[in-house]
Short mmCIF file of C-alpha atoms in Angstrom, two decimals:
data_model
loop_
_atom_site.label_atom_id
_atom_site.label_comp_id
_atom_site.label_asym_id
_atom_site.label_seq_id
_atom_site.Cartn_x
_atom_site.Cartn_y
_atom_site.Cartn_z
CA UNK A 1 116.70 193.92 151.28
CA UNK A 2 113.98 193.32 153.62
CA UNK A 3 114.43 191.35 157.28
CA UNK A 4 111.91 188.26 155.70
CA UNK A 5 113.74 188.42 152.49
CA UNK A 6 117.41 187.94 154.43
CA UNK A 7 116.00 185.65 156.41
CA UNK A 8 114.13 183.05 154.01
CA UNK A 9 117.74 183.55 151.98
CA UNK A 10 120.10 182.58 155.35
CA UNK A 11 117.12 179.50 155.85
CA UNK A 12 117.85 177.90 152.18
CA UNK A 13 121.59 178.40 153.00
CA UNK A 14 121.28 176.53 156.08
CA UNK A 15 119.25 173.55 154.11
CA UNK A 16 121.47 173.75 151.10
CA UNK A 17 124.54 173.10 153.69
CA UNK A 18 122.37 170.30 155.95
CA UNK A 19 121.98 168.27 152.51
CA UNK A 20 125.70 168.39 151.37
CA UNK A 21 126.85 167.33 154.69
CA UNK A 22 124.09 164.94 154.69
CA UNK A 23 124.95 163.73 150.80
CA UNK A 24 128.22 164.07 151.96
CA UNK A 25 128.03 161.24 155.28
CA UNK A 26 125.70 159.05 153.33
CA UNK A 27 127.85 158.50 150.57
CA UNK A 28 130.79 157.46 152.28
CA UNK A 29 131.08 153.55 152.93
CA UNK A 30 129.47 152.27 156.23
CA UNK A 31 129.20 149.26 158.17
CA UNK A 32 125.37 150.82 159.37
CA UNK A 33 122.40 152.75 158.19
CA UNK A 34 121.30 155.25 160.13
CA UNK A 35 117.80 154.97 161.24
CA UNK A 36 116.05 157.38 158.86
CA UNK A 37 117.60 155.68 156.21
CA UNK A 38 116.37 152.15 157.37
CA UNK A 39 113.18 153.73 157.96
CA UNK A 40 112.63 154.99 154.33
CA UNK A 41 114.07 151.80 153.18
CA UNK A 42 111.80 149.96 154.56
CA UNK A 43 108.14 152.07 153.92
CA UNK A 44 109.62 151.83 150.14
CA UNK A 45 110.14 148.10 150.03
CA UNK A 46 107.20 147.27 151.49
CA UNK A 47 105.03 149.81 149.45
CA UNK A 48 106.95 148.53 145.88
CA UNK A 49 106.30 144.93 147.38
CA UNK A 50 102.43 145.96 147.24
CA UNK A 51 102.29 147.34 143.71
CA UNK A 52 105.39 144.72 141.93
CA UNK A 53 103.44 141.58 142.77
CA UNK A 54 100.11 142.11 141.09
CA UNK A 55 101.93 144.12 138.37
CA UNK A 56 104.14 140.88 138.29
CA UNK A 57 101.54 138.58 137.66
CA UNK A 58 99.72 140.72 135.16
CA UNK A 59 103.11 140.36 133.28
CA UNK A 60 103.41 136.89 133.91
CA UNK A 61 99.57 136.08 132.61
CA UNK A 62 100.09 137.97 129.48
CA UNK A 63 103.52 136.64 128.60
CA UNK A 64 101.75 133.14 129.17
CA UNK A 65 99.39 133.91 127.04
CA UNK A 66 101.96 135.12 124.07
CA UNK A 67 104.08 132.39 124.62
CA UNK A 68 100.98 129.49 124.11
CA UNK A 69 99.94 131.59 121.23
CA UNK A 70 103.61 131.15 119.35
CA UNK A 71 103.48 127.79 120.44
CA UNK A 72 99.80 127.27 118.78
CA UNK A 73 101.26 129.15 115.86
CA UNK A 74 104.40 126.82 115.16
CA UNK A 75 102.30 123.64 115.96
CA UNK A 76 99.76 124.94 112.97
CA UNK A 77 103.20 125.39 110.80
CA UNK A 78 104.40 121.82 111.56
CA UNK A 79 101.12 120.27 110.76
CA UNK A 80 100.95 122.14 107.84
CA UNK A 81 104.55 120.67 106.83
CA UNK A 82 103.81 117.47 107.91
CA UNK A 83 100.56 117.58 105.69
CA UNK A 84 102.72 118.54 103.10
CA UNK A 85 105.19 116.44 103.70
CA UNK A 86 103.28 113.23 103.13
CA UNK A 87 101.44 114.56 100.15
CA UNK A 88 104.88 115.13 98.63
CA UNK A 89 106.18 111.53 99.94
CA UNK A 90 103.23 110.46 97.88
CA UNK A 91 103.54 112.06 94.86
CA UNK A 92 106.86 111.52 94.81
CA UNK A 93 106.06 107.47 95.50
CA UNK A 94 102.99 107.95 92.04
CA UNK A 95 106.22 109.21 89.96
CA UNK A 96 108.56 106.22 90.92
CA UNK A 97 106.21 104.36 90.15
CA UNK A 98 105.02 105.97 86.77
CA UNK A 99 108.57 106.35 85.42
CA UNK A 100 109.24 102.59 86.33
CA UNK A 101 106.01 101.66 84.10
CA UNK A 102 106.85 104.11 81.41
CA UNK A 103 110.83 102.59 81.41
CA UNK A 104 109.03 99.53 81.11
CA UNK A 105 106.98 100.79 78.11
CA UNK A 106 109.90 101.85 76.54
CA UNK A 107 111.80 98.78 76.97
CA UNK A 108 109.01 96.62 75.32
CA UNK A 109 108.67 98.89 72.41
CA UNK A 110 112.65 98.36 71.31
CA UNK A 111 111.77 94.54 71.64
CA UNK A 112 108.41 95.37 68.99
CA UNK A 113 110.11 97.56 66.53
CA UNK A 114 108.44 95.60 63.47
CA UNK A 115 104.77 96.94 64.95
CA UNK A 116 103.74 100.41 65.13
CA UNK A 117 102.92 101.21 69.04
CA UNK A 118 100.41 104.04 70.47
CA UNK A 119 101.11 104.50 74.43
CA UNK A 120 97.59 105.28 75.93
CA UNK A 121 96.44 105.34 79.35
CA UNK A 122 93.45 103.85 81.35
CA UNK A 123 90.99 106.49 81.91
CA UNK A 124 88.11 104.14 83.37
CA UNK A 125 87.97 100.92 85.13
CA UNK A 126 84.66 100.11 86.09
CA UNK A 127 84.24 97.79 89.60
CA UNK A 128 81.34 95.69 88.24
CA UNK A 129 83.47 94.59 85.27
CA UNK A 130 86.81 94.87 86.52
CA UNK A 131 88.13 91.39 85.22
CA UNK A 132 86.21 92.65 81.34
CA UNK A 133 86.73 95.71 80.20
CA UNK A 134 88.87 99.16 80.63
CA UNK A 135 88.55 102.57 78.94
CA UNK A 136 91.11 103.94 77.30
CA UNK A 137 92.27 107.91 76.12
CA UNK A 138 92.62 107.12 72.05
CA UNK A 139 90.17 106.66 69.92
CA UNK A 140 89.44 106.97 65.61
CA UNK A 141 91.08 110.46 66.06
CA UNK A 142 93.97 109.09 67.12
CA UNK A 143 94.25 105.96 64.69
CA UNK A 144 92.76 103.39 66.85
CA UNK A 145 90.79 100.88 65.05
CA UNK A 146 88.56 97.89 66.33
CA UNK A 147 89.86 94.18 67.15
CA UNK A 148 94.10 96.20 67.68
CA UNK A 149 95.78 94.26 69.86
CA UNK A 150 96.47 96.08 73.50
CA UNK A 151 99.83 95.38 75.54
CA UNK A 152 101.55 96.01 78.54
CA UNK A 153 105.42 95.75 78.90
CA UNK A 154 105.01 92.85 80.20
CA UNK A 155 102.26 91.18 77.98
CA UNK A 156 99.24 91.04 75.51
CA UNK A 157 95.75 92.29 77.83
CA UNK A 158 93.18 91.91 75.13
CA UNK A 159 91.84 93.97 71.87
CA UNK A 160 90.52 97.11 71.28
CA UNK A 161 86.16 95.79 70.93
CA UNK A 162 84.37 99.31 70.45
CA UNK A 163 86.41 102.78 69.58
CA UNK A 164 85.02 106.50 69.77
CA UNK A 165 86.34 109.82 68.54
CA UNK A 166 88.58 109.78 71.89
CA UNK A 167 88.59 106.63 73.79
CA UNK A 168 88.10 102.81 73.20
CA UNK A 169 86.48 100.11 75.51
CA UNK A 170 89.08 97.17 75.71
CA UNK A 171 88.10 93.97 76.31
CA UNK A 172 90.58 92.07 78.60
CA UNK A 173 92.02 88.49 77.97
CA UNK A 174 90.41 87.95 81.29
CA UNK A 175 86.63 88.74 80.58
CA UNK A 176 83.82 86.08 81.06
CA UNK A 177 82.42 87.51 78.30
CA UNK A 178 85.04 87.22 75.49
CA UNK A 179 83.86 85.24 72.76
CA UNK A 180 86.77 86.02 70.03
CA UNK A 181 89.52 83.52 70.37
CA UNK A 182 93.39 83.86 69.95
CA UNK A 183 95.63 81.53 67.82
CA UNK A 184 99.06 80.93 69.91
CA UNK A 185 101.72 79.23 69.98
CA UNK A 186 103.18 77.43 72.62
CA UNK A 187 107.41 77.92 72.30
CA UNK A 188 108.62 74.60 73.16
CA UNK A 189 112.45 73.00 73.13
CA UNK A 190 112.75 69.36 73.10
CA UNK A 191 116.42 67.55 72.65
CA UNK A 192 116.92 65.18 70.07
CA UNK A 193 119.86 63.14 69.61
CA UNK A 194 121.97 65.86 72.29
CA UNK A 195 121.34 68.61 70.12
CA UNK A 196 117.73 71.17 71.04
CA UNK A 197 115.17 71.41 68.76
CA UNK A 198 112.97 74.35 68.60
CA UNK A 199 109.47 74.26 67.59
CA UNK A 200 106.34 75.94 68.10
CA UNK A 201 103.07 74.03 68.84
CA UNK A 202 99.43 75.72 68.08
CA UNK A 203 96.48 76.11 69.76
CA UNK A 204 93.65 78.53 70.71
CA UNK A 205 93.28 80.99 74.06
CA UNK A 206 89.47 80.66 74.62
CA UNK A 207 88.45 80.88 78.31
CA UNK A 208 89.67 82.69 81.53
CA UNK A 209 89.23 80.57 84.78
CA UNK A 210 88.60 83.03 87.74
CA UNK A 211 88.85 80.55 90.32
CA UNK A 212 92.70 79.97 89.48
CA UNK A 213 92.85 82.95 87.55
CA UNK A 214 94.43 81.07 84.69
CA UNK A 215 93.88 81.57 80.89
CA UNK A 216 92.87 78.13 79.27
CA UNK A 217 94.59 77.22 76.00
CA UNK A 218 92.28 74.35 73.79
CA UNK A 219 92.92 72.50 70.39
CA UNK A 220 96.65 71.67 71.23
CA UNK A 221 97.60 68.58 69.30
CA UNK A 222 97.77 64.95 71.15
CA UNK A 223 101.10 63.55 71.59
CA UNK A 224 103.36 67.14 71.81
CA UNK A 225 105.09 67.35 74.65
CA UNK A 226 104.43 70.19 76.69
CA UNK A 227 106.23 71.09 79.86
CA UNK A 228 105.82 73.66 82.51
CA UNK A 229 107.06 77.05 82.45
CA UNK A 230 106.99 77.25 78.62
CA UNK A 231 106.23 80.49 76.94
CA UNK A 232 103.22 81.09 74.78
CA UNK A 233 102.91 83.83 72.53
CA UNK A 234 100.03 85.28 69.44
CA UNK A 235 100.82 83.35 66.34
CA UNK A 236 99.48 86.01 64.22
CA UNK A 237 97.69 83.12 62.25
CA UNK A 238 94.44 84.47 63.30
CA UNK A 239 94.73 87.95 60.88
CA UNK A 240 94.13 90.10 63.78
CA UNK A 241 96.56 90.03 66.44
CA UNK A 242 100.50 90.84 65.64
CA UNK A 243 102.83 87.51 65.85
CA UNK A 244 105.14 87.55 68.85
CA UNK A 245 102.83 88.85 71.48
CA UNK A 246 103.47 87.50 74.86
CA UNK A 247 100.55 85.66 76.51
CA UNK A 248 101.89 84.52 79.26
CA UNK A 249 103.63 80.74 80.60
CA UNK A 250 102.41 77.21 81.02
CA UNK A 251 101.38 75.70 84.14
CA UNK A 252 99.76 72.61 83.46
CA UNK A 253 99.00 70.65 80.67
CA UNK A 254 95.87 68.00 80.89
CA UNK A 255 93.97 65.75 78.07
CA UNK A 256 90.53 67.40 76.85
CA UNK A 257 87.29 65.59 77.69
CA UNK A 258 87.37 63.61 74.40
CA UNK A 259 91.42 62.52 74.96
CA UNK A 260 91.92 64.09 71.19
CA UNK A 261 94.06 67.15 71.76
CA UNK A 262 95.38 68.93 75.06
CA UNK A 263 94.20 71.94 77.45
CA UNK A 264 97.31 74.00 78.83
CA UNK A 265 96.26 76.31 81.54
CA UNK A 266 98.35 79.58 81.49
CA UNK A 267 99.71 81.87 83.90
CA UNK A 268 99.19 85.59 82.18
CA UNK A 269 102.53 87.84 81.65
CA UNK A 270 100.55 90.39 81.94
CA UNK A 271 99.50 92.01 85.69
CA UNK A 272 95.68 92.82 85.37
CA UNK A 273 95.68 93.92 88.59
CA UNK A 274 97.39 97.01 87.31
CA UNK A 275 96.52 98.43 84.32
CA UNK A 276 97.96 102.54 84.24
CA UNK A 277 99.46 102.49 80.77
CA UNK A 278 99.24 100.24 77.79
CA UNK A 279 99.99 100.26 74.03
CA UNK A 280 97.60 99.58 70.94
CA UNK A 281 99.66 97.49 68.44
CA UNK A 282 99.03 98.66 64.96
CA UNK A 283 99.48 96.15 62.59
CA UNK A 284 100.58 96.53 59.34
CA UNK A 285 97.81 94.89 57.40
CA UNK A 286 94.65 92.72 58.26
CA UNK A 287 93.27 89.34 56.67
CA UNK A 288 89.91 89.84 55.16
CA UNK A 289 86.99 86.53 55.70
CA UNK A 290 88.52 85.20 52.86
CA UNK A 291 91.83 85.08 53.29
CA UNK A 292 93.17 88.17 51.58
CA UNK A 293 95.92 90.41 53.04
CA UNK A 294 94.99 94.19 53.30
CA UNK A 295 96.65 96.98 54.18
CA UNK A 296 95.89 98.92 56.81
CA UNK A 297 96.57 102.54 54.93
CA UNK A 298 94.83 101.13 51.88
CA UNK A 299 92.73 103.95 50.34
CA UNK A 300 90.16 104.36 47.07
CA UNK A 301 89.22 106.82 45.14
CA UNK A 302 85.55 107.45 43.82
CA UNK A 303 86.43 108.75 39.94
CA UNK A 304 82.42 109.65 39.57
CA UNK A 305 82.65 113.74 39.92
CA UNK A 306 80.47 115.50 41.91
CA UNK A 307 78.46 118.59 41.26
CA UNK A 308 80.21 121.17 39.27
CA UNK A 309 82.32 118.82 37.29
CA UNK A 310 84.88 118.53 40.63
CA UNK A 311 85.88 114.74 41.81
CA UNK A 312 84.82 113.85 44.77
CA UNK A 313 87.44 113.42 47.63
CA UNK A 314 88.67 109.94 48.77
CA UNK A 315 87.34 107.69 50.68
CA UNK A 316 88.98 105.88 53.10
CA UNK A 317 88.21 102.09 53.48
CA UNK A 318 87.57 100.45 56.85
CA UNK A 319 90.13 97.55 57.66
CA UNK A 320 88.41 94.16 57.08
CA UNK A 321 86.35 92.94 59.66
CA UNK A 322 87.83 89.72 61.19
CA UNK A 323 86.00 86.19 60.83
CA UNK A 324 82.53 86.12 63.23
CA UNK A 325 82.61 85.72 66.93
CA UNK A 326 84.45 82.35 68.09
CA UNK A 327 87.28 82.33 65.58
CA UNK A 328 90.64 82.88 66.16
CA UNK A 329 92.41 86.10 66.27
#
């Protein structure tokens, strides 16, 4: 072994030892640093002061961004639920309020079990004749025949006036324009000697009033007493319209121009304001001009054959049409 190589080996001895006794007096607990140790304490702090601050603030900036970003994020999701929220409030309000009419419906056919019902629903509503017509989703294909009778659950709303392959125009009870009249009956109770007496009194529906939006009931005889509140119904007399429809309650009851018969002004059952669903009352049979009762399934058969010796198939008959425009229905 050379002198350099002995000595370089006795120099990393001598460092090897310096650093264990130095390890050795640093680690134990003292009340003081020694000066190098302050010295290189302090050059580090000050130098990792330099470089955490900016680095820091990066941090910061960036975490301020990610944090606006999940709050953008769960604002977008709350909107969204709010959004759906109300739509679903909504909906859920249309279906209240649909199963309300249709328990209504259903309540109003048990008390018309003698007439054959179709449940329809209003597919049109123009603005222009609003207090006229409506537009219903039945038509020929689905048995609906001109002049039917058309209901709500709470009362009659007018007759079926033109019918397609699937829909019919209905002209309202409340239309300016309605020219066909309907017999009623006005369901009065008047006591006689302690005991009620029930009796019905006629008369024809003919006008609307849309000032007092009132129906106007002519032709009532002189003399009947008629009091407020008193039902009226269809009397069926009319061929047309079913017996027992409700039309709606008596308000007021003056003398015509001529002081011959009465004018009732009626307050109507039905809600015209809201028309969703209705029912066509199918009558059992119709009364012809003349007076004669016919069914409404009646068929005939042509017996002449056709070509090739085979009969020809039947025909069905249309129902009679009712008396002209201005009679009673």
């Amino acid at each position: 072994m050379s002198f350099f190589g002995s000595k370089r080996l006795i120099i990393v001895l001598v460092g090897l030892v310096l650093l264990i006794s130095v390890v050795g007096f640093t680690s134990r607990e003292r009340v003081k640093l020694t000066w190098p140790e302050m010295f290189f304490k302090d050059t580090f702090s000050v130098v990792q002061g330099l470089f955490y601050r900016p680095a820091q603030a990066v941090s910061g900036f960036f975490q301020e961004l990610d944090d606006a970003y999940s709050v953008y994020e769960e604002n977008k999701a709350l909107k969204a639920g709010l959004d759906q929220y109300a739509r679903l409030t909504a909906e859920l309000h249309d279906l209240k309020a649909q199963n309300e009419r249709l328990r209504k419906l259903l309540k109003a056919q048990d008390t018309l079990k003698s007439y054959g019902l179709r449940f329809a629903e209003v597919v049109a509503r123009n603005p222009d004749t609003w207090n006229n017509v409506i537009t219903i989703d039945l038509g020929l294909k689905h048995g609906i025949k001109k002049d039917m009778a058309v209901i709500t659950a709470k009362g009659m709303i007018g007759r079926v006036q033109s019918v397609a392959n699937f829909s019919a125009t209905v002209e309202l009870l409340t239309s300016y324009e309605r020219r066909d009249h309907i017999s009623a009956d006005i369901q009065s109770v008047q006591m006689v000697n302690g005991a009620p007496v029930y009796q019905n009194i006629s008369g024809v529906v003919e006008e609307y009033d849309p000032q007092e939006r009132l129906l106007i009931m002519r032709k009532i005889p002189w003399g009947q007493k008629i009091e407020a509140k008193q039902q009226v119904i269809s009397s069926g007399l009319g061929g047309v319209v079913p017996r027992n429809l409700p039309i709606g309650y008596i308000v007021r009851v003056e003398p015509d121009d001529y002081g011959l018969t009465q004018t009732a002004y009626i307050q109507p059952s039905a809600d015209f304001s809201q028309l969703n669903e209705v029912m066509v009352v199918e009558r059992d049979f119709t009364i012809s001009a003349n007076g004669e009762l016919i069914p409404q399934n009646q068929t005939t058969q042509t017996p002449a054959p056709g070509a090739g010796g085979k009969a020809t198939p039947p025909a069905s008959t249309k129902s009679a049409v009712p008396p002209a425009s201005g009679g009673g229905q």
